[in-house]
Structures are given as structure tokens and as C-alpha cells.
Amino acid sequence: MDDLIDTLRQQHWDIRSSCDALDKFCKSGLSDNGSIEKWMGEQSNIIFHLKHFKKILLSHCKLEDAELYPILFKAKDKRLRETSEKYANEIKLISKRVLSFFETYTHLKVDDLSQNEDFKLNLNTVITIIKKRIDIEESELFPLYSKVKK
């Protein structure tokens, strides 16, 4: 397998892990068998996970823009180029949505985030969008890259 694809797959794994940690935050609450200390500890990790999530997403998009899409845009087959352009345009829209999310919520404190239902709903939406995009990249975009790279 290609080094670029290996790197992108590893980043996908990191992004999914971050999504899972953030999803856990959205679903967490103080249960009967949990302690307030444990719940508060989980809540305080949200800021770390949000910053990490943003960092790895931006790094991933930057790598795709610099190395993946330029190769795809050079495809000899017009259909492959058009498909590549479609995926590139889609990721631009997704990036705008995700950056808007971060701009909206980065100023809030942990307590505000944990009580903000809009934050949880929007975070869940972002996670869903990102996970679907990762699935598309791995099932469609990476094989397309392999075809063009041959």
C-alpha cells in the first residue's frame, strides 16, 4: 500500500478515536453507579478532546489537499477527475461546517458545554458527518487514488 494512504488511514483511526471520546461526552451523565468525581473528570476532558479533534482534522485535510487531491486531479480519465472534484468540493463544505462548529463553541467553558444541548446536538452531527466521510474516503476515494497512481 502507498505511504500516503497508510498515513491517511492512520489519521482516520485517530479521528474515529477522537469522535468516540467526544460521543461518550455527549452521552455521559451522572448515573446511579457512577461517582460525581468520575463524571466531573470525564467532563473536564472535553476541552482536550475538542482541541485534539480540531488539530487532527485540520492536519488530515491539509495532507489531503497537498498530496491526495493533486494526484487525483491529474487522472487521465475524465470520469475519475470529475469524481475527484466532487469529493474535493464535498470536503470543502464539510470543512466549513466543522470550522463553524469550532468557532461557535471554542469560547465556552466545560460547564457550559456539558449543559448546552445545542452543543451536544451539533457535535453529534459533526461526528456523524466525519465518520460517514471517512467511510467514503476509505471505500471510494482511496481505491480511486490507487487507480490513478498506477
GROMACS .gro file of C-alpha atoms in nm, residues 20-125:
model
  106
   20ASP     CA    1  -1.572   0.812   2.007
   21ALA     CA    2  -1.432   1.008   2.302
   22LEU     CA    3  -1.644   1.311   2.214
   23ASP     CA    4  -1.950   1.095   2.156
   24LYS     CA    5  -1.902   0.948   2.503
   25PHE     CA    6  -1.907   1.302   2.643
   26CYS     CA    7  -2.236   1.376   2.468
   27LYS     CA    8  -2.396   1.065   2.611
   28SER     CA    9  -2.247   1.090   2.957
   29GLY     CA   10  -2.441   1.175   3.262
   30LEU     CA   11  -2.425   1.104   3.630
   31SER     CA   12  -2.557   0.752   3.665
   32ASP     CA   13  -2.663   0.577   3.982
   33ASN     CA   14  -2.346   0.368   3.991
   34GLY     CA   15  -2.104   0.648   3.896
   35SER     CA   16  -1.939   0.893   4.129
   36ILE     CA   17  -1.958   1.269   4.089
   37GLU     CA   18  -1.575   1.275   4.080
   38LYS     CA   19  -1.561   1.031   3.789
   39TRP     CA   20  -1.828   1.223   3.598
   40MET     CA   21  -1.653   1.557   3.657
   41GLY     CA   22  -1.323   1.406   3.539
   42GLU     CA   23  -1.484   1.291   3.216
   43GLN     CA   24  -1.639   1.634   3.169
   44SER     CA   25  -1.307   1.812   3.211
   45ASN     CA   26  -1.152   1.602   2.932
   46ILE     CA   27  -1.389   1.752   2.674
   47ILE     CA   28  -1.166   2.057   2.614
   48PHE     CA   29  -0.864   1.834   2.549
   49HIS     CA   30  -1.062   1.612   2.312
   50LEU     CA   31  -1.210   1.908   2.123
   51LYS     CA   32  -0.867   2.065   2.071
   52HIS     CA   33  -0.721   1.731   1.965
   53PHE     CA   34  -1.014   1.665   1.731
   54LYS     CA   35  -0.971   2.002   1.562
   55LYS     CA   36  -0.594   1.958   1.533
   56ILE     CA   37  -0.609   1.614   1.371
   57LEU     CA   38  -0.893   1.712   1.138
   58LEU     CA   39  -0.705   2.018   1.014
   59SER     CA   40  -0.385   1.818   0.972
   60HIS     CA   41  -0.572   1.549   0.781
   61CYS     CA   42  -0.742   1.796   0.547
   62LYS     CA   43  -0.413   1.975   0.486
   63LEU     CA   44  -0.244   1.648   0.388
   64GLU     CA   45  -0.529   1.555   0.154
   65ASP     CA   46  -0.520   1.899  -0.008
   66ALA     CA   47  -0.142   1.890  -0.050
   67GLU     CA   48  -0.089   1.531  -0.163
   68LEU     CA   49  -0.407   1.335  -0.235
   69TYR     CA   50  -0.621   1.566  -0.446
   70PRO     CA   51  -0.340   1.695  -0.672
   71ILE     CA   52  -0.274   1.335  -0.782
   72LEU     CA   53  -0.645   1.268  -0.832
   73PHE     CA   54  -0.690   1.585  -1.039
   74LYS     CA   55  -0.422   1.459  -1.278
   75ALA     CA   56  -0.619   1.147  -1.369
   76LYS     CA   57  -0.624   1.080  -1.743
   77ASP     CA   58  -0.980   0.951  -1.725
   78LYS     CA   59  -1.228   1.239  -1.726
   79ARG     CA   60  -1.477   1.050  -1.507
   80LEU     CA   61  -1.210   0.993  -1.243
   81ARG     CA   62  -1.119   1.364  -1.246
   82GLU     CA   63  -1.484   1.464  -1.216
   83THR     CA   64  -1.539   1.222  -0.929
   84SER     CA   65  -1.227   1.358  -0.758
   85GLU     CA   66  -1.354   1.713  -0.799
   86LYS     CA   67  -1.689   1.612  -0.650
   87TYR     CA   68  -1.516   1.468  -0.342
   88ALA     CA   69  -1.291   1.773  -0.312
   89ASN     CA   70  -1.593   2.004  -0.323
   90GLU     CA   71  -1.776   1.793  -0.066
   91ILE     CA   72  -1.485   1.807   0.177
   92LYS     CA   73  -1.472   2.186   0.142
   93LEU     CA   74  -1.836   2.203   0.254
   94ILE     CA   75  -1.770   1.961   0.538
   95SER     CA   76  -1.466   2.164   0.646
   96LYS     CA   77  -1.674   2.483   0.654
   97ARG     CA   78  -1.936   2.310   0.870
   98VAL     CA   79  -1.676   2.174   1.110
   99LEU     CA   80  -1.487   2.504   1.138
  100SER     CA   81  -1.814   2.683   1.204
  101PHE     CA   82  -1.882   2.437   1.485
  102PHE     CA   83  -1.543   2.506   1.644
  103GLU     CA   84  -1.585   2.883   1.607
  104THR     CA   85  -1.923   2.863   1.777
  105TYR     CA   86  -1.816   2.660   2.079
  106THR     CA   87  -1.445   2.716   2.148
  107HIS     CA   88  -1.513   3.009   2.379
  108LEU     CA   89  -1.739   2.809   2.613
  109LYS     CA   90  -1.621   2.658   2.939
  110VAL     CA   91  -1.658   2.292   3.035
  111ASP     CA   92  -1.966   2.356   3.249
  112ASP     CA   93  -2.129   2.549   2.967
  113LEU     CA   94  -2.055   2.274   2.716
  114SER     CA   95  -2.182   1.995   2.940
  115GLN     CA   96  -2.514   2.174   2.988
  116ASN     CA   97  -2.556   2.300   2.631
  117GLU     CA   98  -2.792   2.074   2.437
  118ASP     CA   99  -2.724   2.261   2.110
  119PHE     CA  100  -2.354   2.187   2.153
  120LYS     CA  101  -2.424   1.818   2.205
  121LEU     CA  102  -2.660   1.806   1.907
  122ASN     CA  103  -2.416   1.992   1.680
  123LEU     CA  104  -2.123   1.782   1.799
  124ASN     CA  105  -2.319   1.466   1.726
  125THR     CA  106  -2.395   1.599   1.377
   0.00000   0.00000   0.00000
